[in-house]
mmCIF file of C-alpha atoms in Angstrom:
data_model
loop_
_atom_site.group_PDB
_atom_site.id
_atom_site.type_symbol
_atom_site.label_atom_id
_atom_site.label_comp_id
_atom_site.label_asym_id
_atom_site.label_seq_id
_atom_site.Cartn_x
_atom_site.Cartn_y
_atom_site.Cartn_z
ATOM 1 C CA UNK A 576 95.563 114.191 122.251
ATOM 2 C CA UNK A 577 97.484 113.062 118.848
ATOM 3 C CA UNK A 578 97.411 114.767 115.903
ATOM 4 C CA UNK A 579 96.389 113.807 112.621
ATOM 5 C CA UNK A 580 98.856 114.251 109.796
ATOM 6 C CA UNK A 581 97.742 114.292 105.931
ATOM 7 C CA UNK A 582 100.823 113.140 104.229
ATOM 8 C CA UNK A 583 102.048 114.240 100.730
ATOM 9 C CA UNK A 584 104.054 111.341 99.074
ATOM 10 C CA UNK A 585 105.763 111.117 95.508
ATOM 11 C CA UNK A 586 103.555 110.602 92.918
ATOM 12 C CA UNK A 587 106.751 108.809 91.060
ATOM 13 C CA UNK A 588 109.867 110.084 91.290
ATOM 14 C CA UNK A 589 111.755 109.695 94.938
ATOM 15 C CA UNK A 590 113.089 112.886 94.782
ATOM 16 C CA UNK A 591 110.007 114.528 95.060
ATOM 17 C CA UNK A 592 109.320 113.918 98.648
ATOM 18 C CA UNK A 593 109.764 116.810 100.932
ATOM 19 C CA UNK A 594 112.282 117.238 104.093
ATOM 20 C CA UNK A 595 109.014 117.891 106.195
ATOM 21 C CA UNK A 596 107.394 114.640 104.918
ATOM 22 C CA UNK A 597 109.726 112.383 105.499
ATOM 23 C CA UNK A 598 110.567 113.765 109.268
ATOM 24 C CA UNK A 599 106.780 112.996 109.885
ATOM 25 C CA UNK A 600 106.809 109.390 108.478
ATOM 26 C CA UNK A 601 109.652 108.901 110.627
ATOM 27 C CA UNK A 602 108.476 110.221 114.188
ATOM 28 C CA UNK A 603 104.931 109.691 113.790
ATOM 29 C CA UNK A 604 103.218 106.464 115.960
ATOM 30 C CA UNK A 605 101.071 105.217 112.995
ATOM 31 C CA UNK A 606 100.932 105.622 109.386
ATOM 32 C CA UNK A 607 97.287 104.657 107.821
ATOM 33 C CA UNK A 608 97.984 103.739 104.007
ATOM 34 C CA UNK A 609 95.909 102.195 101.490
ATOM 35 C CA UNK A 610 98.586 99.613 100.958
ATOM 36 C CA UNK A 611 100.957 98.942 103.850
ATOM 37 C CA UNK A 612 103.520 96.713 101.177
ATOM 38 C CA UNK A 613 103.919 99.507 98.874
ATOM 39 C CA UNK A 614 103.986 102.112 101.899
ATOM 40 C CA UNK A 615 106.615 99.844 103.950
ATOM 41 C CA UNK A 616 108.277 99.728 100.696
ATOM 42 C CA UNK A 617 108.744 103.435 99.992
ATOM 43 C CA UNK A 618 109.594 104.063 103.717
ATOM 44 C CA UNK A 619 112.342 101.756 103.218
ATOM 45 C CA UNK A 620 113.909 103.458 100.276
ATOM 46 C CA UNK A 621 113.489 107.144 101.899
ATOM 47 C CA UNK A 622 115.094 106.090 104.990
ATOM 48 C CA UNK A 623 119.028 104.932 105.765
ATOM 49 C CA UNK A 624 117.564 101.461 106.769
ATOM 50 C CA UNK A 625 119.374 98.657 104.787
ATOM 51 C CA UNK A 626 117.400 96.997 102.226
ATOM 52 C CA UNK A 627 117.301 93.434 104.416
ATOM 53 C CA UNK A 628 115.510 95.510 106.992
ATOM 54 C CA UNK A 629 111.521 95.886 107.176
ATOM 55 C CA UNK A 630 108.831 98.129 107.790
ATOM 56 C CA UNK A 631 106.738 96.252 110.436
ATOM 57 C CA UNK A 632 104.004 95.772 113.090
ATOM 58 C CA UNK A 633 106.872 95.829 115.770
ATOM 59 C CA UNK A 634 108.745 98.663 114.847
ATOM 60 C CA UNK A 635 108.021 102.133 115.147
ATOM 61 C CA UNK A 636 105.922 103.696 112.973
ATOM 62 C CA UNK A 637 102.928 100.991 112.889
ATOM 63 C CA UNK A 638 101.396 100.495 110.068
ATOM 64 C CA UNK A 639 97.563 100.289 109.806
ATOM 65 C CA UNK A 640 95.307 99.246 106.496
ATOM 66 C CA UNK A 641 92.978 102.452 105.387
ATOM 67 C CA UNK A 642 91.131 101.911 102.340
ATOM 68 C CA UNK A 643 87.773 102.617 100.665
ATOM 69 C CA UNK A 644 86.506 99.327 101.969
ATOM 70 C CA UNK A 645 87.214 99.246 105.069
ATOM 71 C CA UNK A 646 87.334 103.349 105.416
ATOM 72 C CA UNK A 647 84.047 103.293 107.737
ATOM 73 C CA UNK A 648 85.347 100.323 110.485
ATOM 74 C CA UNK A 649 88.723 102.219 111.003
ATOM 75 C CA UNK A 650 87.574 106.060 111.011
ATOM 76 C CA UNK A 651 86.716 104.755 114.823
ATOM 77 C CA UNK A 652 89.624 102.978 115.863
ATOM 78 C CA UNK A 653 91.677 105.702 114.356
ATOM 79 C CA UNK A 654 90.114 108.391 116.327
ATOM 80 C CA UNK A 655 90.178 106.213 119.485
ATOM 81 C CA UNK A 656 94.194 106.293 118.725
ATOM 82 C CA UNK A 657 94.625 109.924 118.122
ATOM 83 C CA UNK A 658 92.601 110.603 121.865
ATOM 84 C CA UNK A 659 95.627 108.078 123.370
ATOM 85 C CA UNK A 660 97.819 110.551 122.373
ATOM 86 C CA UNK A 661 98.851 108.867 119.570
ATOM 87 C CA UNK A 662 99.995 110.841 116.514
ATOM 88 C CA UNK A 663 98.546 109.547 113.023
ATOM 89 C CA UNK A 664 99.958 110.119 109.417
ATOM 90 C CA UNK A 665 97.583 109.750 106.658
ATOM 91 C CA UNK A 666 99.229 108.320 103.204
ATOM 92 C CA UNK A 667 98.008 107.271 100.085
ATOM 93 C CA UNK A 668 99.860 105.120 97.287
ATOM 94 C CA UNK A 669 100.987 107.970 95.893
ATOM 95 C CA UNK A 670 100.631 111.611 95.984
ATOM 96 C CA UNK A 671 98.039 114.000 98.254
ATOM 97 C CA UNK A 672 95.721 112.227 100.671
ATOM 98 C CA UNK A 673 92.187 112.697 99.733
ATOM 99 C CA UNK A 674 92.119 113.477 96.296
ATOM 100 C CA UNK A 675 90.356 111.120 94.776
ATOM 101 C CA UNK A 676 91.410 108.562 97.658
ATOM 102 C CA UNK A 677 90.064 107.998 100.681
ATOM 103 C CA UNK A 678 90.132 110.083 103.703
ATOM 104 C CA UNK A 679 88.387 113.313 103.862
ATOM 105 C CA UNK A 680 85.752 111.365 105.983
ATOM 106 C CA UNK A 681 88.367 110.931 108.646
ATOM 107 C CA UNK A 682 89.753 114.301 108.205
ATOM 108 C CA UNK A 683 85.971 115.474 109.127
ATOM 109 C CA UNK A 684 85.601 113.448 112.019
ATOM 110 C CA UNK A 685 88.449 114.515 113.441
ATOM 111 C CA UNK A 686 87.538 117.967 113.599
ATOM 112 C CA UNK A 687 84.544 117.138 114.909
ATOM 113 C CA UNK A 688 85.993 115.595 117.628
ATOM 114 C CA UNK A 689 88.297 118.402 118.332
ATOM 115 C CA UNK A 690 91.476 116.589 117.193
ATOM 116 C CA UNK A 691 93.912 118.837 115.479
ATOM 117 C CA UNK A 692 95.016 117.918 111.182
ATOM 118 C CA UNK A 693 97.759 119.438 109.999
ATOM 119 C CA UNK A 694 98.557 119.041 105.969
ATOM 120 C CA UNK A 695 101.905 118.196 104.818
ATOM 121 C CA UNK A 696 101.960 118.986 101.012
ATOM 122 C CA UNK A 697 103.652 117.575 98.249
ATOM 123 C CA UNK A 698 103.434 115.889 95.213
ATOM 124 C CA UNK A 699 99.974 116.196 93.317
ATOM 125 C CA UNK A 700 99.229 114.845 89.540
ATOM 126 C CA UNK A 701 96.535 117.553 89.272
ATOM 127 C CA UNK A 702 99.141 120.430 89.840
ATOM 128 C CA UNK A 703 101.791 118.749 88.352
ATOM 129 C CA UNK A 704 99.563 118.331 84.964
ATOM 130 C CA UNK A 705 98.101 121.517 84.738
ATOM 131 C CA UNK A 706 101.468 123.853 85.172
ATOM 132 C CA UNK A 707 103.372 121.777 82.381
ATOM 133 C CA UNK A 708 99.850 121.494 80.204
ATOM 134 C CA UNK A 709 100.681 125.657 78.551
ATOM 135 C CA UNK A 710 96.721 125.599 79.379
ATOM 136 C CA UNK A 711 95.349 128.442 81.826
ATOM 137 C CA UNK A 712 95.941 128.323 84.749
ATOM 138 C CA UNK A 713 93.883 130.976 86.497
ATOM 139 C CA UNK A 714 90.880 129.333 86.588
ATOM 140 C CA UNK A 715 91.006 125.239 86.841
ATOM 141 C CA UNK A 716 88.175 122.305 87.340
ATOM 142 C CA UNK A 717 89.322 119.171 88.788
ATOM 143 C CA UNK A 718 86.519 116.675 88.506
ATOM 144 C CA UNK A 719 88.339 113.382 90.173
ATOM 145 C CA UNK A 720 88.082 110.014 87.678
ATOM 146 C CA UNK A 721 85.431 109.683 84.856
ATOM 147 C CA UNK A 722 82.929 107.756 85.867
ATOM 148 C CA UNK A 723 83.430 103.948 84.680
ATOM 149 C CA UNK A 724 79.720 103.323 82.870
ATOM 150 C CA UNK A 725 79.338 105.184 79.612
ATOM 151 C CA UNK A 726 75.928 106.532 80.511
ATOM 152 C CA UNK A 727 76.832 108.615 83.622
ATOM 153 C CA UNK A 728 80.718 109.911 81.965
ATOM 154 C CA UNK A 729 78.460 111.087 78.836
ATOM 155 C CA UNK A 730 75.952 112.668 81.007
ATOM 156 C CA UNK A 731 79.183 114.701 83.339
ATOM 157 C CA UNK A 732 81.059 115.220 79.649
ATOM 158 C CA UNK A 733 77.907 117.219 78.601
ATOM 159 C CA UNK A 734 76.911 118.842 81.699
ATOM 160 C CA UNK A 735 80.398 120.344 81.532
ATOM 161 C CA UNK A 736 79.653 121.796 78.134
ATOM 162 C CA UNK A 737 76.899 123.970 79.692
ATOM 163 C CA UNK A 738 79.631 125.584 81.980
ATOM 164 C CA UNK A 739 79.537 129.363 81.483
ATOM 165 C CA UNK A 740 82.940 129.830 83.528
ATOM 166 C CA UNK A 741 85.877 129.185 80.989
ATOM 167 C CA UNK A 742 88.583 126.829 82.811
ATOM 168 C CA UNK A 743 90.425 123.861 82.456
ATOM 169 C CA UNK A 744 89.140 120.967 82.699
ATOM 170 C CA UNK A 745 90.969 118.504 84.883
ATOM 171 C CA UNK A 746 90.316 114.780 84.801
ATOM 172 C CA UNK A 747 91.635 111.246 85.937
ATOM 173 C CA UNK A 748 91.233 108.610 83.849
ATOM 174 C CA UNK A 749 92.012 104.577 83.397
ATOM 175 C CA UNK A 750 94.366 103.750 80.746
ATOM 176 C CA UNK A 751 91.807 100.889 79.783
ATOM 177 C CA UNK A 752 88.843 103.358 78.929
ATOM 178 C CA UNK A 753 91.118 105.919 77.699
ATOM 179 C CA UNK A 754 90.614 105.318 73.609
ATOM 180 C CA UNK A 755 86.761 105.581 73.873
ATOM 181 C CA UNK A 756 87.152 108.261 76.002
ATOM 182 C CA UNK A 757 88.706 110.311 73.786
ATOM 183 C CA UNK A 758 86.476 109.391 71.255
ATOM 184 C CA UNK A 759 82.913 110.427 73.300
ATOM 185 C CA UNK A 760 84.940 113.600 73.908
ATOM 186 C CA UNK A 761 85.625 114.108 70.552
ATOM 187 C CA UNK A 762 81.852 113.820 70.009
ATOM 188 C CA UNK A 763 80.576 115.617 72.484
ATOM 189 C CA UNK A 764 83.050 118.454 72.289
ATOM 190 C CA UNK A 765 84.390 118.137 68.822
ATOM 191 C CA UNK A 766 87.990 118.142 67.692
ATOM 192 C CA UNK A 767 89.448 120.268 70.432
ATOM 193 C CA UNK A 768 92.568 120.468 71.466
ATOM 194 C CA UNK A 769 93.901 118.242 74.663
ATOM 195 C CA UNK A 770 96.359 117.228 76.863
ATOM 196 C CA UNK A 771 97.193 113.721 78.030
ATOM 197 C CA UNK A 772 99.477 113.208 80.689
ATOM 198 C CA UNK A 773 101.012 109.814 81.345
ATOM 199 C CA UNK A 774 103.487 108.298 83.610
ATOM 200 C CA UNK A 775 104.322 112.003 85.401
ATOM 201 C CA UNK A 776 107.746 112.576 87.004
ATOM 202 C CA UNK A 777 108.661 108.459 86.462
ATOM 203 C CA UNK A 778 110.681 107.271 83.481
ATOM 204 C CA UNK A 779 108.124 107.371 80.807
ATOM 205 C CA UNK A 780 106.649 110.422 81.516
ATOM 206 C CA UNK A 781 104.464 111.301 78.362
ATOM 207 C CA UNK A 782 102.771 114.441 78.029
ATOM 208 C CA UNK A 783 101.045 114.919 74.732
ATOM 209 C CA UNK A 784 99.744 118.447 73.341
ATOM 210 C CA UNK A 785 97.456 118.208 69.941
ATOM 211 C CA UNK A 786 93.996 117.546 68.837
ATOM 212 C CA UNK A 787 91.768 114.476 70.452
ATOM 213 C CA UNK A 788 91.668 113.161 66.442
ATOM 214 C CA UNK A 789 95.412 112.913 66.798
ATOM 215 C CA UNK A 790 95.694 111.626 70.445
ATOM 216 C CA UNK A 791 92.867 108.657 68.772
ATOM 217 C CA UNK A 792 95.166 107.614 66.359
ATOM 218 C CA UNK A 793 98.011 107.694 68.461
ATOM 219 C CA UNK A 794 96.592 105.320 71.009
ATOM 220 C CA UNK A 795 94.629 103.230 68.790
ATOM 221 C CA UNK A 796 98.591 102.347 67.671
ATOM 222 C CA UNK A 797 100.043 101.901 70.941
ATOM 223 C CA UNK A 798 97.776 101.501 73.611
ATOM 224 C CA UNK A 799 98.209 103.505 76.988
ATOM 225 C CA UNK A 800 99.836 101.965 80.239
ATOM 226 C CA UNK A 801 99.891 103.539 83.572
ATOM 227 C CA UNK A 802 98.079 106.823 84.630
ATOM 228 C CA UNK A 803 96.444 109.071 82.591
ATOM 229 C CA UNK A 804 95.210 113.190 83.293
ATOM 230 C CA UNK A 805 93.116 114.743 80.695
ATOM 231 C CA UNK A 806 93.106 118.538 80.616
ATOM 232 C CA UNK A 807 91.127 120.773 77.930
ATOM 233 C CA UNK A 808 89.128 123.948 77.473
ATOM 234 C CA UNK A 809 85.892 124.042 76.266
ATOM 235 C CA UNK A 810 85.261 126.252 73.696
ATOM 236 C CA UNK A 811 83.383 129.264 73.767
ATOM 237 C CA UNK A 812 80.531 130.376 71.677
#
């Protein structure tokens, strides 16, 4: 019986990959990714291979597509690999396996079916947003991406104003929707103070500490590329 690996990879900078991580991306038979370019890709600048070289179906590790499309048809054919003895690592684009990416369905089955997942962690935006955000740190929410239609983020934005444990609120969020965002947040929670994290650990990291009024103007001026973590507090009484 294989064993199923959950895979930590950077979330942007190289460096940030682990000894432990790399070793298993290495040795293992198969590495399910959402995107086998970008994963053959970052293999190829963690490892000693030259440049020229490739990633590929006849080399050791095999690469096999896992995404939220086709997340259902593979779950099978993964587990079916894992009872050859095969051993399986688990990768998204970027960061921790199953946070807000696919997998945890194939993480479940596996126990089910008796196989054994071990975690391999590493970079995470969440983590990585909340220690550098000065907010607390005790007690944290992490509510995955707003959803896209107005109707349902306005209806989650509220519900988390009737919270009665103070936290942090944690959220993903699409640099396209981030301006009106901030502006039902601003509505719904008034002027608060926020935190926008952009870009984290690459070259234009931003990280932005002041009111939501302020972040508004800001990105009404220069609109937002690349991904975006909103943290904030709600206030009490």
């Amino acid at each position: 019986m294989g064993k199923l690996y959950i895979v930590s990879t950077p979330i942007g900078n190289l460096e940030d990959i682990t000894l432990r991580a790399k070793r298993i991306l290495e040795e293992v038979d198969i590495i399910a990714c959402e995107d086998t370019r970008k994963t053959g890709m970052l293999l190829t600048k963690l490892t000693k291979v030259p440049p020229s070289s490739r990633w590929n179906l006849n080399k050791r590790p095999q690469f096999l597509s896992y995404y939220e499309e086709n997340e259902l048809q593979r779950i099978p054919e993964i587990i079916q690999l894992l009872k050859e003895g095969k051993n399986v690592a688990l990768v998204s684009n970027a960061g921790t396996p199953t946070i807000s990416d696919p997998g945890f369905k194939l993480v479940r089955e596996c126990l089910n079916q008796g196989v054994q997942v071990e975690a391999i962690p590493g970079s995470s935006a969440i983590l990585t947003a909340l220690v550098s955000s000065g907010l607390p740190t005790d007690k944290f929410l992490f509510l995955g991406y707003l959803p896209k239609k107005q109707g349902k983020r306005q209806e989650l934005l509220k519900n988390c104003k009737l919270l009665t444990v103070h936290c942090t609120l944690i959220f993903f969020e699409s640099p396209y929707r981030l301006l009106e965002t901030l502006k039902e947040l601003r509505e719904i929670f008034g002027d608060i103070d926020i935190v926008i994290c952009r870009e984290l650990t690459k070259i234009h990291e931003e990280i932005r500490r002041e009111k939501i009024s302020q972040s508004i103007l800001h990105f009404e001026k220069n609109p937002a590329k690349g991904e975006v973590t909103l943290l904030f507090n709600i206030p009490q009484g």
